[in-house]
Rosetta silent file (secondary structure, phi, psi, omega in degrees, C-alpha in Angstrom):
SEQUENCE: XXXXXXXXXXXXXXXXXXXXXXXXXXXXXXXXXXXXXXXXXXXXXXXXXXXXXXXXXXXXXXXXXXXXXXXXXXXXXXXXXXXXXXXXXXXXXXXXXXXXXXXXXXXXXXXXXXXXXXXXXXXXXXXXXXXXXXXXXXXXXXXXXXXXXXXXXXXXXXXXXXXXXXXXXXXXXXXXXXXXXXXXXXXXXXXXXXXXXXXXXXXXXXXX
SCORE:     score description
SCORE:     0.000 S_00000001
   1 L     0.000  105.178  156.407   20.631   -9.719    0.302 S_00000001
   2 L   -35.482  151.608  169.210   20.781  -11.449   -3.047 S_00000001
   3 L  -121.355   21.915  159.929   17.435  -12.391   -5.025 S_00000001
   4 L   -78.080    9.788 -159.701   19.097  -15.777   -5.434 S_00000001
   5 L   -96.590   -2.022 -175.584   17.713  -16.811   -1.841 S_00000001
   6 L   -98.740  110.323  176.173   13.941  -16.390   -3.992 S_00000001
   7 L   -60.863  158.493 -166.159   13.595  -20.112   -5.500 S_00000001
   8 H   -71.315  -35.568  176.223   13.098  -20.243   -9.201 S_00000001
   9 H   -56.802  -64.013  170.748    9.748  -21.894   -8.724 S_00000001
  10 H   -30.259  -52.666 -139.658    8.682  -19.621   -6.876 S_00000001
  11 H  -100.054  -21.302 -150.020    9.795  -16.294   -8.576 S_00000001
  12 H   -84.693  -57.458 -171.203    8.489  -18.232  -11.412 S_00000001
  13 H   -71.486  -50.802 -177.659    4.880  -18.248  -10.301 S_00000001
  14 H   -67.347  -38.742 -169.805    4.757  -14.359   -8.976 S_00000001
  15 H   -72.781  -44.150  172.373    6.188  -13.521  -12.499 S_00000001
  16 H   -60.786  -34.476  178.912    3.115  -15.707  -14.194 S_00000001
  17 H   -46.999  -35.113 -159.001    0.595  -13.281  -12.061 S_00000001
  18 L   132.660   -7.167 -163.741    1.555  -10.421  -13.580 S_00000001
  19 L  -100.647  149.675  177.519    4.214   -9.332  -11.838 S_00000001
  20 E   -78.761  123.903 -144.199    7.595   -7.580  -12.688 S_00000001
  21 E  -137.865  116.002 -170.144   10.821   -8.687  -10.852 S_00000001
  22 E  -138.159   91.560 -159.618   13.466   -6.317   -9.680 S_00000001
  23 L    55.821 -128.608  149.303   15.774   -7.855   -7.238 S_00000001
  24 L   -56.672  -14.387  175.628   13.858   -8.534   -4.496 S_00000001
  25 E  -127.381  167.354 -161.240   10.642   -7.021   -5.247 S_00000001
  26 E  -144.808  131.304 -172.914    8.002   -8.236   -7.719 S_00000001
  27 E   -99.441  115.930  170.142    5.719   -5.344   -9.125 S_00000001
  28 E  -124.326  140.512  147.644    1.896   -5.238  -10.663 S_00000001
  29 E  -126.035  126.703 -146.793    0.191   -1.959  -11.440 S_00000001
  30 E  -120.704  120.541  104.602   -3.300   -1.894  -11.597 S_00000001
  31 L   116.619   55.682  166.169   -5.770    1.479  -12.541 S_00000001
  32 L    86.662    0.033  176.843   -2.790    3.756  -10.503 S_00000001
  33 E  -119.644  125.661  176.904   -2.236    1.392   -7.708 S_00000001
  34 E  -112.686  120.788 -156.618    0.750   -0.355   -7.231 S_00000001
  35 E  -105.507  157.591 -151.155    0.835   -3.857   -5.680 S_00000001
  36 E  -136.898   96.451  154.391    3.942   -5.628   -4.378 S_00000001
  37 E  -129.211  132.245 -174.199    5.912   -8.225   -2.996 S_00000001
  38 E  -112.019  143.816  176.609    9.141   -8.235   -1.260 S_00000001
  39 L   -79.559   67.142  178.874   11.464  -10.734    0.517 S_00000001
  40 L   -64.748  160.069 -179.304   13.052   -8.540    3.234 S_00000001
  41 L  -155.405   84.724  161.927   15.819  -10.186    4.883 S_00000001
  42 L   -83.418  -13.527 -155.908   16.940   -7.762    7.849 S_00000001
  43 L  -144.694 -167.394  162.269   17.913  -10.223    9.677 S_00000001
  44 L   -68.021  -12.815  156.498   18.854  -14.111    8.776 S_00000001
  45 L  -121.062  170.483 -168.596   15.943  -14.894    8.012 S_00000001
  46 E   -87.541  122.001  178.224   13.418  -14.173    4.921 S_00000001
  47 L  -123.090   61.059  164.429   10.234  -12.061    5.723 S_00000001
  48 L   -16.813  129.478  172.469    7.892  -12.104    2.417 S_00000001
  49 E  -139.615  120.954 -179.932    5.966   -9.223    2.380 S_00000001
  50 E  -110.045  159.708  174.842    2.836   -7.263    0.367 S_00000001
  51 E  -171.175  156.392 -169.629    1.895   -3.991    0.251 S_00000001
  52 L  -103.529  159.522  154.923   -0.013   -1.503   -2.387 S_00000001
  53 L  -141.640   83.042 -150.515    1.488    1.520   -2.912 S_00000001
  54 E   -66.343  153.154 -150.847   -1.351    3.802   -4.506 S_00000001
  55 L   -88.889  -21.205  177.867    0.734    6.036   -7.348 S_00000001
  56 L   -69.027  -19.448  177.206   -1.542    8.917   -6.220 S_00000001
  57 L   -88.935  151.700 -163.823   -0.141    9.199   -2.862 S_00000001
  58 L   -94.699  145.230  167.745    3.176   11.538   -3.041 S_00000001
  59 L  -160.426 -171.572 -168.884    6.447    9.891   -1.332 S_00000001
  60 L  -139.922  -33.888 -177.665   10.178   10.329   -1.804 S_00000001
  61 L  -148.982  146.145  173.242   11.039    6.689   -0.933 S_00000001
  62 L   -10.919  108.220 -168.915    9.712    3.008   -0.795 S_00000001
  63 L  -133.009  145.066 -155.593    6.723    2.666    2.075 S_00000001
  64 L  -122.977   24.478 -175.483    5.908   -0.462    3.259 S_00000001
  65 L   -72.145  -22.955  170.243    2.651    0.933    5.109 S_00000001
  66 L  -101.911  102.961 -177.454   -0.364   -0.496    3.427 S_00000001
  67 E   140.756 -168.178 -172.061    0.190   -4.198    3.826 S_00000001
  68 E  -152.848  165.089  132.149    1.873   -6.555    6.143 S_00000001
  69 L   -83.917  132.044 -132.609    3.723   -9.709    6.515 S_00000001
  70 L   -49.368  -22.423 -164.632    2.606  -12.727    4.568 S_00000001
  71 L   -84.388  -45.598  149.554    3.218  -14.479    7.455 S_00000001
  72 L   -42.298  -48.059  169.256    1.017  -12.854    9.905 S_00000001
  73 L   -76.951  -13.495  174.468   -1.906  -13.521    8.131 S_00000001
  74 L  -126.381   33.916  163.196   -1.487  -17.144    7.843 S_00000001
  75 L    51.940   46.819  172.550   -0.322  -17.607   11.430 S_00000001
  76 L   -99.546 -175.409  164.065    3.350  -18.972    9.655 S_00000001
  77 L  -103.531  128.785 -178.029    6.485  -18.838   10.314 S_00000001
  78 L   -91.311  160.683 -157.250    9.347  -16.713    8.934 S_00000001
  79 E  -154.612  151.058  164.310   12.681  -19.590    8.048 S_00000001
  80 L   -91.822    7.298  141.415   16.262  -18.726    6.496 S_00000001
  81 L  -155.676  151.946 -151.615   14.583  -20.522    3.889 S_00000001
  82 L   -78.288  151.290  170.598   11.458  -19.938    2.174 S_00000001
  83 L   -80.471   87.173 -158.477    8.688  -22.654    1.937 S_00000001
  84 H  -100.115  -19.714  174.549    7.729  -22.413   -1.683 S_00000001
  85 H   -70.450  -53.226  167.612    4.348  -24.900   -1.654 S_00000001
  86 H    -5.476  -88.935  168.750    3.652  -22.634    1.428 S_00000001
  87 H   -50.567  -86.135  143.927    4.081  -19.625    0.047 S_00000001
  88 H    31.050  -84.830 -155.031    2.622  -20.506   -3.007 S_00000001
  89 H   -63.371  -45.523 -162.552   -0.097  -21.614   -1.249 S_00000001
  90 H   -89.447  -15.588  153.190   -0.763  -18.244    0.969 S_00000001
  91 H    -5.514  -82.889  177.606   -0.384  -16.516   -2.296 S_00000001
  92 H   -53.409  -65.926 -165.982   -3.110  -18.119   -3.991 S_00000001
  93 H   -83.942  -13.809 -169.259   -5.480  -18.010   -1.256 S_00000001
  94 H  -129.507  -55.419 -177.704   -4.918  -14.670    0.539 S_00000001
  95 H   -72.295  -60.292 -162.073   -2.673  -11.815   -1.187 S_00000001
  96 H   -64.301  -21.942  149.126   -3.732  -12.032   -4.756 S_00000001
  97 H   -49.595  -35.070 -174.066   -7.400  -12.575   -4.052 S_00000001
  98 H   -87.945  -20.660 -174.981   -6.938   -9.343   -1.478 S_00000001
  99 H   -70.926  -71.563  165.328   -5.102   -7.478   -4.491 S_00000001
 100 H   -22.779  -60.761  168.508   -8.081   -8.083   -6.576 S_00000001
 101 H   -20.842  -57.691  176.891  -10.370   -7.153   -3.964 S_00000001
 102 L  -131.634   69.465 -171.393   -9.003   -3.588   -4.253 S_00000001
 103 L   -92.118   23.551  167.783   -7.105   -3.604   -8.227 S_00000001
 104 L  -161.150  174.283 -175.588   -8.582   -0.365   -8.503 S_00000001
 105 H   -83.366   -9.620 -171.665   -9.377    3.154   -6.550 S_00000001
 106 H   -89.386  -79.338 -168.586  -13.214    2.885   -6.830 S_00000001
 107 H   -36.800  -24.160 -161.353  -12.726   -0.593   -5.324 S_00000001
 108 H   -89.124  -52.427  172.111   -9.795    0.321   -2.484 S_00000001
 109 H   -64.395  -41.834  167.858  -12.576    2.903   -1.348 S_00000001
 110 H   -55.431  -33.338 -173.783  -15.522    0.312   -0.879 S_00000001
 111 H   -73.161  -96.919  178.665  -13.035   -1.843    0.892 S_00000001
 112 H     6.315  -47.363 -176.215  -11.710    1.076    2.931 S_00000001
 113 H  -116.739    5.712  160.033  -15.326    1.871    3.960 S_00000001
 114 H  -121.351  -10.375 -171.033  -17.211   -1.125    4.623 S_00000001
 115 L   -84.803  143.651 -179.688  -14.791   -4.116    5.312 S_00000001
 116 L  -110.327   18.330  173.860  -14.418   -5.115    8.691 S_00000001
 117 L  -128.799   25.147  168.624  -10.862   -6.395    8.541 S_00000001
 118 H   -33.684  -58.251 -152.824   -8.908   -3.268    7.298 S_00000001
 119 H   -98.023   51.426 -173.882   -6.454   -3.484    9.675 S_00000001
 120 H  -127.051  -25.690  173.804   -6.066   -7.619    9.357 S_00000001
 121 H  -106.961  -50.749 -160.186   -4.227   -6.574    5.813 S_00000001
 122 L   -99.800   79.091 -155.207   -3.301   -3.414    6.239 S_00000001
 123 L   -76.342   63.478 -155.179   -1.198   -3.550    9.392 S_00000001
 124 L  -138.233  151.458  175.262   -0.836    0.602    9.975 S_00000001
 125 L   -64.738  165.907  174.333   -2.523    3.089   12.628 S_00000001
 126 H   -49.267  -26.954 -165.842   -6.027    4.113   11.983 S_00000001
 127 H   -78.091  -30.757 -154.055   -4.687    7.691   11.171 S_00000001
 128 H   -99.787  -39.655  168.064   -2.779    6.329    8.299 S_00000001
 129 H   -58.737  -51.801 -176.719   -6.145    4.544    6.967 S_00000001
 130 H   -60.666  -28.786 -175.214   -7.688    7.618    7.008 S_00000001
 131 H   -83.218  -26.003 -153.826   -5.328    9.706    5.139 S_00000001
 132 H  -103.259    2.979  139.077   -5.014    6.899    2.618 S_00000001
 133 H   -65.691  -61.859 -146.546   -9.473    7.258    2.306 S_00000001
 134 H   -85.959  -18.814 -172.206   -9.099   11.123    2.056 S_00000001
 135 H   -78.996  -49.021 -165.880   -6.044   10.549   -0.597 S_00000001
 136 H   -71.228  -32.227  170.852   -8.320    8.168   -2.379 S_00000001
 137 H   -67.715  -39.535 -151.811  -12.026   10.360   -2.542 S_00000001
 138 H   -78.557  -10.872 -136.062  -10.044   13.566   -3.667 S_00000001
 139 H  -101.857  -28.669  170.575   -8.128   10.981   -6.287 S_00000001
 140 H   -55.990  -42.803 -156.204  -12.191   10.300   -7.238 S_00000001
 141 L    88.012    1.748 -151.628  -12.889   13.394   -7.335 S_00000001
 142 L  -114.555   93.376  175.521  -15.694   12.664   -4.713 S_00000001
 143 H   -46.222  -53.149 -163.257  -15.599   16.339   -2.894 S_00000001
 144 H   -35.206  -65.500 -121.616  -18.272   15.069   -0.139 S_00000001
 145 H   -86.612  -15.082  170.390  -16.732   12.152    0.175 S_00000001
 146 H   -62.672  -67.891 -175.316  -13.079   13.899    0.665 S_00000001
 147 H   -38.229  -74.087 -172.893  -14.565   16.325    3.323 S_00000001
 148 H   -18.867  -94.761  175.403  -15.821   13.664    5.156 S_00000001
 149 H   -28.295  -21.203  179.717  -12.267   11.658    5.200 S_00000001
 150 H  -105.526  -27.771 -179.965  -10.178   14.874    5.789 S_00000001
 151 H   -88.938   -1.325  177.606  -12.359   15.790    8.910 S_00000001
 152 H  -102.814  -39.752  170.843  -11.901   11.714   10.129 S_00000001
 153 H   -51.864  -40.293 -173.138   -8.232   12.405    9.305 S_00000001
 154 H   -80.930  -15.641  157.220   -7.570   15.549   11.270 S_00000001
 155 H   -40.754  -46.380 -175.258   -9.513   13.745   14.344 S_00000001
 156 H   -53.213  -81.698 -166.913   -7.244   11.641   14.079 S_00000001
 157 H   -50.915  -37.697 -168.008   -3.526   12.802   13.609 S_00000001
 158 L   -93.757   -1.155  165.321   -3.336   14.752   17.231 S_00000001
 159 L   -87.402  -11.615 -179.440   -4.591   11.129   18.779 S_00000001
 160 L   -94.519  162.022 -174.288   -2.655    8.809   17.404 S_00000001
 161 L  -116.840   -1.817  161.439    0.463    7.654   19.470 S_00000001
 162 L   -62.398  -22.058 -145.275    2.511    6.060   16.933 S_00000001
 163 L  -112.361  138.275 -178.989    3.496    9.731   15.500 S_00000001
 164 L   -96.840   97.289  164.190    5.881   11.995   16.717 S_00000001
 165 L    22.454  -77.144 -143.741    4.872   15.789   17.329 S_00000001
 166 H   -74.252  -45.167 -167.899    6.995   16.601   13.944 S_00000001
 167 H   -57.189  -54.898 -177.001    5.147   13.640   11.990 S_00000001
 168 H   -51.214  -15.118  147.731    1.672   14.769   13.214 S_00000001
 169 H   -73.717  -22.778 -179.002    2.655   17.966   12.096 S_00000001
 170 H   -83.105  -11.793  165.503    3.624   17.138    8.880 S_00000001
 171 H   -80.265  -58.434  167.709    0.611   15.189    8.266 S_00000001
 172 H   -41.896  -24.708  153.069   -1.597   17.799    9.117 S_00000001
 173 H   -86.005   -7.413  166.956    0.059   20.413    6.975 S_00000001
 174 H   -75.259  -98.814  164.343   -0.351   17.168    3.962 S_00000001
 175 H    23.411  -71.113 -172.782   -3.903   17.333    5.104 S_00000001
 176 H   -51.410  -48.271 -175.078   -3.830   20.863    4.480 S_00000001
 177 H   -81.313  -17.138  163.094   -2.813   20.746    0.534 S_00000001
 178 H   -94.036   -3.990  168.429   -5.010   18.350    0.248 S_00000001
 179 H   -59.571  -49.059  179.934   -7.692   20.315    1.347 S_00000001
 180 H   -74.757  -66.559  154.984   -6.752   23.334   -0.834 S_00000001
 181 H    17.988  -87.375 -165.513   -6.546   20.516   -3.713 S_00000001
 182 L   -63.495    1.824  175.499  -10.197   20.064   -3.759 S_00000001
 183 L  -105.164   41.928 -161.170  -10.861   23.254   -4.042 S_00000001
 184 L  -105.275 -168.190  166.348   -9.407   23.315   -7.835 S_00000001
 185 L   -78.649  152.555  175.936  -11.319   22.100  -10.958 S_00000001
 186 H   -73.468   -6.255  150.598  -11.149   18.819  -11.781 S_00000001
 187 H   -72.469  -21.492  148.171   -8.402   19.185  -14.651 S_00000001
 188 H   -24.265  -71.897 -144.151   -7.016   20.974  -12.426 S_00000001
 189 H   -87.823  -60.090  161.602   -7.297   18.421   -9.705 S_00000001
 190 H   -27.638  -42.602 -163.753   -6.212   15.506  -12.834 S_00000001
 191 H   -84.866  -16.374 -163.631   -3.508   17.440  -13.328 S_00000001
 192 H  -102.523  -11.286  171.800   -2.011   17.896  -10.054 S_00000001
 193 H  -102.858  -13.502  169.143   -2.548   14.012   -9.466 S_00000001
 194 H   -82.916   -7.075  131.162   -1.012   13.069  -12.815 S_00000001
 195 H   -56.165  -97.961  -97.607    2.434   14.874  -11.641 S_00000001
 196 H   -84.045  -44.984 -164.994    1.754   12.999   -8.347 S_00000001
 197 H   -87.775  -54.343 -141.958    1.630    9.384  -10.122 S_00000001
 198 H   -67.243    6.532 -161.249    4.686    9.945  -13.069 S_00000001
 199 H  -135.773  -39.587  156.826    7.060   10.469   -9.867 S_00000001
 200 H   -77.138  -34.325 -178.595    5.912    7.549   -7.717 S_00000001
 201 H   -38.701  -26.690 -175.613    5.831    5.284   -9.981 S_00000001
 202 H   -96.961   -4.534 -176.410    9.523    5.996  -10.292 S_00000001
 203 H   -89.011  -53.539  174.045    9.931    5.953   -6.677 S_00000001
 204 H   -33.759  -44.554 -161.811    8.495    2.270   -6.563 S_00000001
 205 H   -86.446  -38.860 -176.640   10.391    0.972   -9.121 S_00000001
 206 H  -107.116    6.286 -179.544   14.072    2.234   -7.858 S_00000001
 207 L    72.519   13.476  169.445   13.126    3.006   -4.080 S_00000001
 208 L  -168.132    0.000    0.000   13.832    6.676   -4.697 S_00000001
């Protein structure tokens, strides 16, 4: 897929927001969180998509789990060719207002733990929410608030049914380091999340 199939108007407009344009994806990073949107095109048609990718969570490649497509949320239609007053339009009124909502980790946690339409953006099992509260308290610094979130995580992970007996183990030994984590100092605990960001960040930007 080309990132001529993203009209100029368009790409034009995402670019005025703030964002940085790399192929197909268009890049903002706000207090350590990085928010996103890409034009997938698995198929013949174009599937616009957002998603955060907080620089504090560890990965090895591109994840497209906290967010959804744009199209879901505004009951549209995906087309082999994009709708740019549309788009535009669901832009304006739904992602960049929800990016704001949570442009920072103090804020992503208030959302996280009082909003009653977590899953309405964030189209992932509950087990995945949970890990991505317990990444975000420890990321705080907020011990309590970490226990708490690592004992709603590990509830979790042998109940959910999206996950395959290797993933739920491998979340549950991530669980585990993040557990040991909290029990460092906080430069300590700065330091081991400041490795943690310089390496996604580069994973965002080149998908590996």
């Amino acid at each position: 897929m080309s990132s001529d199939i993203i009209p100029a108007a368009l790409s034009g407009f995402i670019i005025k927001a703030g964002f940085s344009k790399k192929g197909r994806l268009y890049t903002r990073e706000h207090h350590d969180i990085m928010q996103c949107i890409l034009f997938e095109r698995p198929s013949s048609l174009i599937y616009p998509t957002y998603f955060i990718m907080p620089l504090y969570i560890p990965c090895s490649t591109r994840y497209l789990t906290y967010g959804r497509r744009i199209s879901e949320i505004t009951n549209g239609r995906n087309s082999k060719q994009i709708d740019v007053d549309r788009l535009i339009n669901a832009l304006q009124k739904e992602v960049l207002p929800f990016f704001e909502r949570i442009a920072a980790p103090q804020l992503l946690m208030e959302y996280l733990l009082t909003a009653r339409d977590v899953q309405r953006y964030f189209f992932c099992p509950p087990v995945r929410i949970a890990m991505l509260k317990a990444y975000t308290a420890l990321y705080l610094h907020d011990r309590s608030l970490f226990s708490r979130m690592a004992a709603e995580t590990g509830q979790l992970i042998p109940a959910d049914r999206c996950s395959s007996e290797a993933v739920a183990r491998r979340m549950h030994a991530e669980l585990e380091v993040l557990k040991a984590q909290a029990r460092l100092s906080d430069a300590e605990l700065a330091a081991f999340f400041a490795s943690i960001i310089e390496t996604t960040r580069r994973v965002v930007r080149t998908g590996y």
